[in-house]
CSV table of C-alpha atoms in Angstrom, one decimal:
chain,number,residue,atom,x,y,z
Y,7,MET,CA,0.0,0.0,0.0
Y,8,ALA,CA,2.9,2.4,1.0
Y,9,ASN,CA,4.6,1.4,-2.3
Y,10,LEU,CA,1.4,2.1,-4.3
Y,11,ALA,CA,1.2,5.5,-2.7
Y,12,LYS,CA,4.9,6.2,-3.1
Y,13,ASN,CA,4.7,5.2,-6.9
Y,14,TYR,CA,1.4,6.9,-7.8
Y,15,LEU,CA,0.7,9.7,-5.4
Y,16,ALA,CA,3.1,12.1,-7.1
Y,17,SER,CA,2.0,11.5,-10.6
Y,18,VAL,CA,-1.8,11.8,-9.5
Y,19,ILE,CA,-1.0,15.1,-7.9
Y,20,VAL,CA,0.8,16.3,-11.1
Y,21,ALA,CA,-2.1,15.0,-13.3
Y,22,VAL,CA,-4.9,16.6,-11.3
Y,23,ILE,CA,-3.0,20.1,-11.1
Y,24,GLY,CA,-2.0,19.7,-14.9
Y,25,PHE,CA,-5.5,19.1,-16.0
Y,26,LEU,CA,-7.0,21.8,-13.6
Y,27,PHE,CA,-4.5,24.4,-15.4
Y,28,VAL,CA,-5.4,23.3,-18.8
Y,29,PHE,CA,-9.1,23.2,-18.2
Y,30,THR,CA,-9.3,26.5,-16.6
Y,31,TYR,CA,-7.3,28.2,-19.3
Y,32,TYR,CA,-9.8,27.4,-21.9
Y,33,PHE,CA,-13.1,27.3,-20.0
Y,34,LEU,CA,-14.9,29.4,-17.2
Y,35,ALA,CA,-16.0,27.0,-14.7
Y,36,GLN,CA,-16.2,28.3,-11.0
Y,37,PRO,CA,-14.9,27.5,-8.5
Y,38,LEU,CA,-12.0,25.7,-10.7
Y,39,ASN,CA,-10.9,29.1,-12.1
Y,40,ASP,CA,-10.6,30.3,-8.5
Y,41,TRP,CA,-8.6,27.2,-7.5
Y,42,SER,CA,-6.2,27.5,-10.2
Y,43,GLN,CA,-5.6,31.3,-9.5
Y,44,THR,CA,-4.8,30.4,-5.8
Y,45,LEU,CA,-2.4,27.5,-6.8
Y,46,ALA,CA,-0.6,30.1,-9.3
Y,47,GLN,CA,-0.1,32.3,-6.3
Y,48,ILE,CA,1.2,29.3,-4.2
Y,49,ILE,CA,3.6,28.6,-6.9
Y,50,SER,CA,5.1,32.0,-7.0
Y,51,LEU,CA,5.5,31.6,-2.9
Y,52,ILE,CA,7.2,28.3,-3.3
Y,53,SER,CA,9.6,29.7,-6.1
Y,54,LEU,CA,10.2,32.6,-3.9
Y,55,PHE,CA,11.4,30.0,-1.2
Y,56,ALA,CA,14.0,28.7,-3.5
Y,57,VAL,CA,16.0,31.7,-2.6
Y,58,LEU,CA,16.7,30.4,0.8
Y,59,PRO,CA,18.5,27.2,0.0
Y,60,GLY,CA,20.3,29.1,-2.9
Y,61,ALA,CA,21.6,31.6,-0.4
Y,62,PHE,CA,22.6,29.0,2.0
Y,63,LEU,CA,24.4,26.7,-0.7
Y,64,MET,CA,26.2,29.7,-1.8
Y,65,ILE,CA,27.3,30.9,1.5
Y,66,ARG,CA,28.5,27.3,2.2
Y,67,ARG,CA,30.4,27.2,-0.9
Y,68,GLU,CA,32.2,30.4,-0.6
Y,69,THR,CA,33.0,29.8,3.0
Y,70,SER,CA,34.6,26.4,2.3
Y,71,ILE,CA,36.8,28.0,-0.5
Y,72,LEU,CA,37.6,30.9,2.0
Y,73,THR,CA,38.6,28.7,4.9
Y,74,VAL,CA,40.9,26.4,3.0
Y,75,ARG,CA,42.3,29.6,0.8
Y,76,GLY,CA,41.2,27.8,-2.4
Y,77,PRO,CA,41.8,29.0,-5.7
Y,78,ASN,CA,40.4,32.5,-6.3
Y,79,TRP,CA,39.6,32.8,-2.6
Y,80,ASP,CA,39.7,36.6,-2.9
Y,81,ARG,CA,36.4,36.4,-5.1
Y,82,SER,CA,34.8,34.7,-2.3
Y,83,VAL,CA,35.5,37.5,0.0
Y,84,ILE,CA,34.1,40.1,-2.6
Y,85,THR,CA,30.9,37.8,-3.2
Y,86,LEU,CA,30.2,37.2,0.6
Y,87,GLY,CA,30.9,40.8,1.3
Y,88,SER,CA,28.5,41.9,-1.3
Y,89,PHE,CA,25.8,39.6,-0.1
Y,90,LEU,CA,26.0,40.6,3.5
Y,91,VAL,CA,26.1,44.3,2.7
Y,92,PHE,CA,23.1,44.1,0.5
Y,93,LEU,CA,21.1,41.8,3.0
Y,94,ILE,CA,21.7,44.2,5.6
Y,95,ALA,CA,21.0,47.4,3.6
Y,96,GLY,CA,17.7,45.7,2.4
Y,97,LEU,CA,16.8,44.9,6.2
Y,98,THR,CA,16.7,48.7,6.7
Y,99,GLY,CA,13.8,48.8,4.0
Y,100,LEU,CA,13.6,49.2,0.3
Y,101,SER,CA,13.2,53.0,0.7
Y,102,SER,CA,15.9,53.6,3.1
Y,103,PRO,CA,18.7,56.2,1.6
Y,104,ILE,CA,21.5,53.5,2.3
Y,105,TYR,CA,19.7,50.8,0.4
Y,106,LEU,CA,18.5,53.3,-2.6
Y,107,TRP,CA,22.1,54.5,-2.8
Y,108,LEU,CA,23.8,51.0,-3.0
Y,109,TYR,CA,20.9,49.8,-5.5
Y,110,ASN,CA,21.3,52.9,-8.0
Y,111,ASN,CA,25.0,53.4,-7.8
Y,112,VAL,CA,26.4,49.9,-7.3
Y,113,PHE,CA,23.9,47.3,-8.8
Y,114,VAL,CA,22.4,49.4,-11.5
Y,115,ILE,CA,25.5,50.7,-12.7
Y,116,LEU,CA,27.4,47.3,-12.6
Y,117,SER,CA,24.3,45.5,-14.4
Y,118,THR,CA,24.2,48.0,-17.0
Y,119,ALA,CA,28.1,47.9,-17.6
Y,120,ILE,CA,28.3,44.2,-18.0
Y,121,PHE,CA,25.3,44.3,-20.4
Y,122,SER,CA,27.2,47.1,-22.3
Y,123,LEU,CA,30.3,44.8,-22.8
Y,124,LEU,CA,28.1,43.0,-25.4
Y,125,ALA,CA,28.5,45.8,-27.8
Y,126,PHE,CA,32.4,45.1,-27.8
Y,127,TYR,CA,32.1,41.5,-28.5
Y,128,ILE,CA,29.3,42.0,-31.1
Y,129,MET,CA,31.6,44.5,-33.0
Y,130,SER,CA,34.3,42.0,-33.2
Y,131,ALA,CA,32.0,39.0,-33.9
Y,132,GLY,CA,30.3,40.9,-36.7
Y,133,TYR,CA,33.5,41.8,-38.3
Y,134,ARG,CA,34.6,38.2,-38.1
Y,135,THR,CA,31.3,36.6,-39.4
Y,136,PHE,CA,29.5,38.9,-41.8
Y,137,ARG,CA,31.6,37.8,-44.7
Y,138,ALA,CA,30.3,36.8,-48.1
Y,139,ARG,CA,31.8,33.3,-48.2
Y,140,SER,CA,28.7,31.6,-49.7
Y,141,TRP,CA,25.4,32.8,-51.2
Y,142,GLU,CA,23.7,32.1,-47.9
Y,143,ALA,CA,26.2,34.2,-46.0
Y,144,THR,CA,25.8,36.9,-48.8
Y,145,VAL,CA,22.0,36.9,-48.1
Y,146,LEU,CA,22.6,37.1,-44.1
Y,147,LEU,CA,25.1,40.1,-44.7
Y,148,VAL,CA,22.8,41.8,-47.0
Y,149,VAL,CA,19.9,41.7,-44.8
Y,150,GLY,CA,22.2,42.5,-41.8
Y,151,LEU,CA,23.5,45.7,-43.4
Y,152,LEU,CA,19.9,46.7,-44.4
Y,153,THR,CA,18.7,46.3,-40.7
Y,154,ILE,CA,21.7,48.2,-39.3
Y,155,LEU,CA,21.0,51.0,-41.8
Y,156,GLY,CA,17.4,50.8,-41.0
Y,157,VAL,CA,17.4,51.2,-37.1
Y,158,VAL,CA,19.8,54.1,-36.7
Y,159,PRO,CA,19.2,57.8,-37.6
Y,160,PHE,CA,22.5,57.7,-39.7
Y,161,GLY,CA,20.9,55.3,-42.0
Y,162,ALA,CA,17.7,57.1,-42.4
Y,163,SER,CA,19.7,60.3,-42.9
Y,164,ILE,CA,21.3,58.6,-46.0
Y,165,TRP,CA,18.2,57.2,-47.7
Y,166,SER,CA,14.7,57.5,-46.0
Y,167,GLY,CA,13.8,53.9,-47.6
Y,168,PHE,CA,16.1,52.1,-45.3
Y,169,PRO,CA,13.7,52.2,-42.2
Y,170,THR,CA,10.9,51.0,-44.6
Y,171,ILE,CA,12.8,48.0,-45.7
Y,172,THR,CA,13.8,47.1,-42.3
Y,173,ASP,CA,10.1,47.4,-40.9
Y,174,TRP,CA,9.3,45.1,-43.9
Y,175,ILE,CA,12.0,42.5,-43.0
Y,176,SER,CA,11.1,42.5,-39.3
Y,177,LYS,CA,7.2,42.3,-40.0
Y,178,TYR,CA,7.2,39.6,-42.6
Y,179,PRO,CA,10.2,37.3,-43.2
Y,180,SER,CA,11.4,37.6,-39.5
Y,181,THR,CA,8.1,37.3,-38.0
Y,182,GLY,CA,7.0,34.4,-40.2
Y,183,THR,CA,10.0,32.2,-39.4
Y,184,SER,CA,10.2,32.9,-35.6
Y,185,ARG,CA,6.4,32.1,-35.5
Y,186,GLY,CA,6.9,28.9,-37.1
Y,187,ILE,CA,9.6,28.0,-34.9
Y,188,THR,CA,7.7,29.3,-31.8
Y,189,ILE,CA,4.7,27.0,-32.7
Y,190,GLY,CA,7.0,24.1,-33.2
Y,191,ILE,CA,8.6,24.6,-29.8
Y,192,ALA,CA,4.9,24.8,-28.3
Y,193,LEU,CA,3.6,21.7,-30.0
Y,194,GLY,CA,6.6,19.8,-28.6
Y,195,THR,CA,6.1,21.2,-25.0
Y,196,ALA,CA,2.5,20.2,-25.2
Y,197,GLY,CA,3.2,16.8,-26.3
Y,198,VAL,CA,5.9,16.5,-23.3
Y,199,ILE,CA,3.4,17.9,-20.8
Y,200,ILE,CA,0.5,15.7,-22.0
Y,201,ARG,CA,2.9,12.5,-21.6
Y,202,THR,CA,4.1,13.9,-18.1
Y,203,ILE,CA,0.6,14.4,-17.0
Y,204,ALA,CA,-0.4,10.8,-18.2
Y,205,GLY,CA,2.5,9.6,-16.3
Y,206,GLN,CA,4.4,8.5,-19.4
Y,207,GLY,CA,7.8,9.7,-20.7
Y,208,ARG,CA,11.0,10.0,-19.0
Y,209,LEU,CA,9.6,12.9,-16.7
Y,210,GLY,CA,6.5,11.2,-15.8
Y,211,ARG,CA,8.4,8.1,-14.9
Y,212,PHE,CA,10.8,10.0,-12.5
Y,213,ILE,CA,7.8,11.4,-10.8
Y,214,LYS,CA,6.3,7.9,-10.3
Y,215,GLY,CA,9.7,6.9,-9.0
Y,216,GLU,CA,10.4,4.5,-11.8
Y,217,GLU,CA,13.5,6.2,-13.0
I,228,MET,CA,54.1,24.4,-31.3
I,229,ASN,CA,52.9,26.1,-28.1
I,230,LEU,CA,49.6,27.9,-28.9
I,231,GLN,CA,50.8,30.9,-26.9
I,232,ASN,CA,53.7,31.4,-29.0
I,233,LYS,CA,52.0,30.8,-32.3
I,234,PRO,CA,52.5,33.9,-34.5
I,235,ARG,CA,49.2,35.8,-35.0
I,236,LYS,CA,48.0,36.2,-38.6
I,237,LYS,CA,47.8,39.7,-39.7
I,238,GLY,CA,46.0,41.7,-42.5
I,239,LEU,CA,42.5,42.8,-43.3
I,240,LEU,CA,41.1,39.4,-42.3
I,241,ASN,CA,42.7,39.3,-38.8
I,242,ILE,CA,42.6,42.6,-37.2
I,243,ASP,CA,43.3,42.2,-33.4
I,244,SER,CA,40.0,42.6,-31.5
I,245,ARG,CA,41.7,45.1,-29.0
I,246,ILE,CA,42.0,47.6,-32.0
I,247,ILE,CA,38.4,47.2,-32.8
I,248,TRP,CA,37.3,47.6,-29.2
I,249,LEU,CA,39.5,50.8,-28.8
I,250,LEU,CA,38.0,52.3,-31.9
I,251,LEU,CA,34.6,51.5,-30.4
I,252,LEU,CA,35.4,53.3,-27.3
I,253,PHE,CA,36.4,56.3,-29.1
I,254,PHE,CA,33.4,56.3,-31.6
I,255,VAL,CA,30.9,55.9,-28.6
I,256,GLY,CA,32.7,58.1,-26.1
I,257,ILE,CA,33.3,61.1,-28.3
I,258,PRO,CA,29.8,62.0,-29.3
I,259,LEU,CA,28.7,61.7,-25.7
I,260,VAL,CA,31.2,64.4,-24.7
I,261,ARG,CA,30.6,66.7,-27.8
I,262,PRO,CA,27.3,65.6,-29.5
I,263,ILE,CA,27.7,65.9,-33.4
I,264,GLY,CA,24.2,66.3,-34.3
I,265,ILE,CA,23.2,63.7,-36.8
I,266,PRO,CA,19.7,64.7,-37.8
I,267,ILE,CA,17.0,62.5,-36.3
I,268,GLN,CA,13.7,61.9,-38.2
I,269,VAL,CA,10.6,61.5,-36.3
I,270,SER,CA,9.1,58.2,-37.2
I,271,PRO,CA,5.3,57.7,-37.9
I,272,ASN,CA,5.1,55.6,-34.8
I,273,THR,CA,6.8,58.1,-32.3
I,274,ARG,CA,4.5,60.9,-33.7
I,275,GLU,CA,1.4,58.7,-33.1
I,276,PHE,CA,2.6,57.8,-29.7
I,277,TYR,CA,3.1,61.5,-28.9
I,278,GLU,CA,-0.3,62.5,-30.5
I,279,ILE,CA,-2.2,59.7,-28.3
I,280,LEU,CA,-0.5,60.9,-25.2
I,281,THR,CA,-1.3,64.6,-25.9
I,282,GLU,CA,-4.6,64.4,-27.6
I,283,GLN,CA,-6.5,65.0,-24.3
I,284,ARG,CA,-5.4,66.6,-21.2
I,285,GLY,CA,-5.8,64.9,-17.8
I,286,ILE,CA,-6.1,61.2,-18.8
I,287,THR,CA,-4.6,58.6,-16.8
I,288,ILE,CA,-1.7,56.5,-17.9
I,289,ALA,CA,0.0,53.6,-16.4
I,290,LEU,CA,3.6,53.0,-17.0
I,291,ALA,CA,4.8,49.2,-16.6
I,292,LEU,CA,8.4,49.4,-15.9
I,293,ASP,CA,9.2,45.7,-16.7
I,294,THR,CA,13.0,45.9,-17.3
I,295,ASP,CA,16.1,44.7,-15.6
I,296,PRO,CA,18.8,47.5,-15.2
I,297,ALA,CA,20.6,46.7,-18.3
I,298,GLY,CA,17.5,47.7,-20.3
I,299,LEU,CA,17.5,51.3,-18.7
I,300,ALA,CA,20.3,52.5,-21.2
I,301,GLU,CA,17.4,52.7,-23.5
I,302,LEU,CA,14.4,52.6,-21.6
I,303,GLY,CA,15.4,55.3,-19.1
I,304,PRO,CA,15.6,58.2,-21.7
I,305,GLN,CA,12.0,56.8,-22.8
I,306,ILE,CA,10.6,56.8,-19.3
I,307,SER,CA,12.0,60.1,-18.6
I,308,ALA,CA,10.6,61.8,-21.9
I,309,ILE,CA,7.1,60.2,-21.1
I,310,LEU,CA,7.1,61.5,-17.6
I,311,LYS,CA,7.8,65.1,-18.7
I,312,ILE,CA,5.3,65.0,-21.6
I,313,ALA,CA,2.7,63.5,-18.6
I,314,ARG,CA,3.7,66.6,-16.5
I,315,ASP,CA,3.2,69.2,-19.5
I,316,TYR,CA,-0.3,67.7,-20.2
I,317,ASP,CA,-1.4,67.1,-16.5
I,318,LEU,CA,-1.6,63.3,-17.0
I,319,LYS,CA,-2.3,61.1,-14.0
I,320,VAL,CA,0.5,58.7,-13.8
I,321,VAL,CA,0.3,55.3,-12.2
I,322,MET,CA,3.9,53.7,-12.0
I,323,VAL,CA,3.8,49.9,-11.5
I,324,GLY,CA,5.4,46.6,-12.9
I,325,TRP,CA,5.7,42.9,-12.7
I,326,ASN,CA,9.6,43.0,-12.7
I,327,SER,CA,11.1,43.0,-9.2
I,328,ASN,CA,13.0,46.1,-10.1
I,329,SER,CA,10.0,48.1,-11.1
I,330,GLY,CA,9.4,50.0,-7.8
I,331,MET,CA,12.9,51.1,-7.6
I,332,PHE,CA,13.3,52.3,-11.2
I,333,ALA,CA,9.9,54.1,-11.0
I,334,ASN,CA,11.2,55.9,-7.8
I,335,THR,CA,14.3,57.1,-9.7
I,336,TYR,CA,12.4,58.5,-12.7
I,337,LEU,CA,9.7,60.1,-10.8
I,338,THR,CA,12.2,61.8,-8.6
I,339,GLU,CA,14.0,63.1,-11.7
I,340,VAL,CA,10.9,64.5,-13.1
I,341,PHE,CA,8.7,65.5,-10.2
I,342,SER,CA,11.0,66.0,-7.3
I,343,ASP,CA,10.2,69.9,-7.1
I,344,VAL,CA,6.5,69.0,-6.6
I,345,TRP,CA,6.7,65.6,-4.8
I,346,ASN,CA,5.3,66.7,-1.4
I,347,SER,CA,2.3,68.6,-3.1
I,348,GLN,CA,1.4,66.2,-5.9
I,349,TYR,CA,2.3,62.7,-4.8
I,350,GLY,CA,-0.8,60.6,-4.7
I,351,ILE,CA,-2.8,63.4,-6.5
I,352,ASN,CA,-1.2,63.4,-10.1
I,353,PHE,CA,1.3,60.4,-9.9
I,354,VAL,CA,1.7,57.3,-7.7
I,355,ASN,CA,4.3,54.5,-7.5
I,356,LEU,CA,2.6,51.2,-7.0
I,357,GLY,CA,5.8,49.3,-7.3
I,358,TYR,CA,6.5,45.7,-7.9
I,359,VAL,CA,3.4,43.5,-8.3
I,360,PRO,CA,4.5,39.7,-8.0
I,361,GLY,CA,3.0,36.8,-9.6
I,362,MET,CA,3.8,37.8,-13.3
I,363,GLU,CA,0.8,36.9,-15.5
I,364,THR,CA,-1.3,35.8,-12.5
I,365,GLY,CA,-0.6,39.1,-10.8
I,366,MET,CA,-1.2,40.9,-13.9
I,367,LYS,CA,-4.8,39.5,-14.3
I,368,GLN,CA,-5.4,40.1,-10.3
I,369,PHE,CA,-4.2,43.8,-10.9
I,370,ALA,CA,-6.4,44.3,-14.0
I,371,GLU,CA,-9.6,43.0,-12.1
I,372,ASP,CA,-8.8,44.9,-8.7
I,373,ILE,CA,-6.0,47.2,-8.5
I,374,TRP,CA,-6.9,47.8,-4.7
I,375,SER,CA,-5.8,44.2,-4.1
I,376,ILE,CA,-2.3,45.3,-3.8
I,377,GLU,CA,-3.4,47.5,-0.7
I,378,GLN,CA,-0.5,49.9,-0.6
I,379,ASP,CA,2.0,51.6,-2.8
I,380,HIS,CA,5.9,51.2,-3.2
I,381,TYR,CA,6.4,53.1,0.1
I,382,GLY,CA,3.9,51.3,2.1
I,383,THR,CA,1.3,54.1,1.9
I,384,ARG,CA,-2.2,52.5,1.8
I,385,LEU,CA,-4.2,53.3,-1.4
I,386,GLU,CA,-7.0,54.8,0.7
I,387,ASN,CA,-4.7,57.5,1.5
I,388,LEU,CA,-3.8,58.3,-2.1
I,389,PRO,CA,-6.7,60.5,-3.4
I,390,MET,CA,-5.9,59.9,-7.1
I,391,MET,CA,-6.5,56.1,-6.5
I,392,GLU,CA,-10.2,56.8,-5.3
I,393,ASP,CA,-11.0,56.8,-9.1
I,394,ILE,CA,-8.7,54.1,-10.2
I,395,ARG,CA,-10.2,50.9,-9.2
I,396,THR,CA,-9.8,48.5,-12.0
I,397,ALA,CA,-7.7,48.7,-15.2
I,398,SER,CA,-10.5,50.0,-16.8
I,399,ASP,CA,-9.9,53.2,-15.1
I,400,ILE,CA,-6.6,53.6,-16.9
I,401,ASP,CA,-6.8,55.1,-20.3
I,402,TYR,CA,-3.5,53.7,-21.4
I,403,LEU,CA,-1.1,51.2,-20.2
I,404,ILE,CA,2.4,52.0,-21.6
I,405,GLU,CA,4.7,48.7,-21.3
I,406,CYS,CA,8.4,49.6,-21.1
I,407,CYS,CA,9.8,46.3,-21.9
I,408,TRP,CA,13.2,44.6,-22.8
I,409,ASN,CA,11.9,41.1,-23.6
I,410,LEU,CA,8.8,39.7,-25.2
I,411,ASP,CA,7.3,37.9,-22.1
I,412,TYR,CA,5.8,41.2,-20.4
I,413,PRO,CA,4.3,42.8,-23.7
I,414,ASN,CA,2.6,39.3,-24.6
I,415,SER,CA,1.2,38.9,-21.1
I,416,ILE,CA,-0.2,42.4,-21.1
I,417,MET,CA,-1.9,41.9,-24.3
I,418,ARG,CA,-3.4,38.8,-23.0
I,419,GLN,CA,-4.6,40.2,-19.5
I,420,PHE,CA,-5.2,43.8,-20.3
I,421,VAL,CA,-6.1,44.2,-23.9
I,422,ALA,CA,-7.8,41.1,-24.9
I,423,PRO,CA,-10.3,41.4,-22.0
I,424,GLY,CA,-11.0,45.1,-23.1
I,425,TYR,CA,-9.8,46.7,-20.0
I,426,THR,CA,-7.5,49.5,-21.6
I,427,LYS,CA,-5.3,50.4,-24.7
I,428,MET,CA,-1.9,49.5,-24.8
I,429,LEU,CA,1.3,51.6,-26.0
I,430,ALA,CA,4.8,50.1,-25.9
I,431,ALA,CA,8.3,51.7,-25.2
I,432,SER,CA,10.9,49.0,-26.0
I,433,THR,CA,14.4,48.3,-26.5
I,434,ALA,CA,15.6,48.3,-30.2
I,435,LEU,CA,16.2,44.6,-29.8
I,436,VAL,CA,12.6,43.9,-28.9
I,437,TYR,CA,10.8,46.4,-31.3
I,438,PRO,CA,11.1,44.2,-34.4
I,439,ALA,CA,9.1,41.3,-32.6
I,440,LEU,CA,6.5,43.9,-31.7
I,441,LEU,CA,6.0,45.4,-35.1
I,442,PRO,CA,3.3,43.0,-36.0
I,443,PHE,CA,1.2,44.0,-33.1
I,444,ILE,CA,1.4,47.7,-33.6
I,445,GLY,CA,-1.3,49.7,-35.6
I,446,PRO,CA,-4.7,51.5,-34.8
I,447,ASP,CA,-6.6,48.3,-35.1
I,448,ARG,CA,-4.1,46.0,-33.4
I,449,PRO,CA,-3.4,45.5,-29.8
I,450,ILE,CA,-0.5,48.0,-29.4
I,451,LYS,CA,-1.9,51.4,-30.5
I,452,SER,CA,1.8,52.8,-31.0
I,453,ALA,CA,5.3,52.2,-29.8
I,454,ILE,CA,8.8,53.9,-29.5
I,455,LYS,CA,12.0,52.0,-30.1
I,456,GLY,CA,15.0,52.2,-28.2
I,457,MET,CA,17.4,55.2,-28.0
I,458,ASP,CA,16.3,56.4,-31.2
I,459,GLY,CA,12.7,56.4,-30.1
I,460,ALA,CA,13.6,58.3,-27.1
I,461,ALA,CA,15.4,60.9,-29.0
I,462,GLN,CA,12.6,61.2,-31.4
I,463,LEU,CA,10.2,61.7,-28.3
I,464,GLU,CA,12.6,64.3,-26.8
I,465,LEU,CA,12.5,66.3,-30.2
I,466,VAL,CA,8.8,66.2,-30.6
I,467,SER,CA,8.0,66.9,-26.9
I,468,ASN,CA,10.7,69.8,-26.9
I,469,HIS,CA,12.5,68.4,-23.8
I,470,PRO,CA,16.1,67.6,-25.3
I,471,GLY,CA,18.0,65.4,-23.1
I,472,LEU,CA,20.5,62.5,-22.9
I,473,ALA,CA,18.9,60.4,-25.9
I,474,ILE,CA,19.8,62.9,-28.5
I,475,ALA,CA,23.4,62.7,-27.4
I,476,GLY,CA,23.3,58.9,-27.2
I,477,THR,CA,21.7,58.5,-30.5
I,478,ASP,CA,24.8,60.1,-32.1
I,479,ALA,CA,26.8,57.5,-30.3
I,480,GLN,CA,24.8,54.5,-31.4
I,481,SER,CA,24.8,55.9,-35.2
I,482,LEU,CA,28.7,56.4,-34.8
I,483,ALA,CA,29.0,52.6,-33.4
I,484,HIS,CA,27.1,51.2,-36.4
I,485,VAL,CA,28.9,53.1,-39.0
I,486,LEU,CA,32.1,51.7,-37.5
I,487,ILE,CA,30.4,48.1,-37.6
I,488,ILE,CA,29.7,48.8,-41.3
I,489,ILE,CA,33.2,49.8,-41.9
I,490,PHE,CA,34.6,46.7,-40.3
I,491,ILE,CA,32.2,44.5,-42.1
I,492,ALA,CA,33.6,46.1,-45.3
I,493,ILE,CA,37.1,45.6,-44.3
I,494,GLY,CA,36.5,42.2,-43.6
I,495,ASN,CA,34.8,41.5,-46.9
I,496,LEU,CA,37.6,43.3,-48.7
I,497,GLY,CA,40.0,41.1,-47.1
I,498,LEU,CA,38.1,37.9,-48.2
I,499,PHE,CA,38.0,39.3,-51.8
I,500,PHE,CA,41.6,39.9,-52.0
I,501,LYS,CA,42.6,36.5,-50.6
I,502,ARG,CA,40.4,34.9,-53.3
I,503,GLU,CA,42.1,36.9,-55.9
I,504,GLU,CA,45.5,35.8,-54.6
I,505,THR,CA,44.4,32.1,-54.5
């Protein structure tokens, strides 16, 4: 009996909740819609709790590196120090001057700077890859150039038709192909979910404890 | 042979990345210090965006700041320009968002534009409702009952904010402007706010996201109009007569793209000469 519960309870829970979400997405049927809303909020709460083990594991890992003076132990000092400073500042309240100062002058600036580094890599990657080695690469090169000229004011000041061409490329060929890919991914995902809800497939067998 | 000692190939096909990066730094840095004034053409979408906001004084707009800090380089000037227009035309502004940074960003930009009238107008002409958790579930709940969040970003209860007296559901908001740096948020806003008919939607997006939004933009489509990246912010600054950081930023962006085109041309010339040799 205990074995039966162990094997099937988890998959029954997955099946019931899965069907509830799928059903209430397409149909209005109270109180099922209310239940799915409440469950979605509970899922948000559970994912928030995932922060706690994450923080605990990070502290344990960095502390162990620090105590044995392992490789790059100085980076562990920075990681733990930053974590503690933001934690303490956060406890003073999200509107406290110290937290706002740290947020705006450290976190936002560093995040923006790291994202900006992409521009440098894109520049050298563009130089090395946009080359007319074959006719496919030539098409990519021409479309890439048209897109660049269409999105910056410099292109429009050379010829006003560049933005129109870029808009057309974005609206039709680009949207068409990306929607095709998205629909393919969605159908594949739906297949996996249906198999999981039915207790089949690798994930379904894992939930039942068979793998 | 040790790879470290392998001689580097030289020529048009193998320019050292460090040279490219250094040139990029100059091309981006110089116009920021000394703008060169590349002409900016106002696109039909930006003009439409401006006309929608200014056609009627006193309407209520909600700005959803759904971005991470990395998106602020482009979205920040857009948000500033929109808030300055809101101030000029007495629009009621509700700042909100479903990204955990929303409340902090709203505080930054509201302070920038309204700091001189903060004490007299907060809660009357503008509010910062902050971050609403739960992503699409949170959006649905917010659309149905804004007061379900109970308090604003600063912990003030909504009943103490006079402006919120008339704003109970998303139907009381004339336009929701989605400031986004990925597609998840605008897609969810279209599903939860526009499709059920609560409110009309505008978008302020990064240049990266904008092409994906294009099929949804139009008078008879879910997004009535949209502005794009730094360029859109500069255009909005221009039409609203509030020149700011975006105009200088656009020069830098244009020059960086000119540099990319130059290097692509150099790479292809190198390839051409190499073929001739062989």
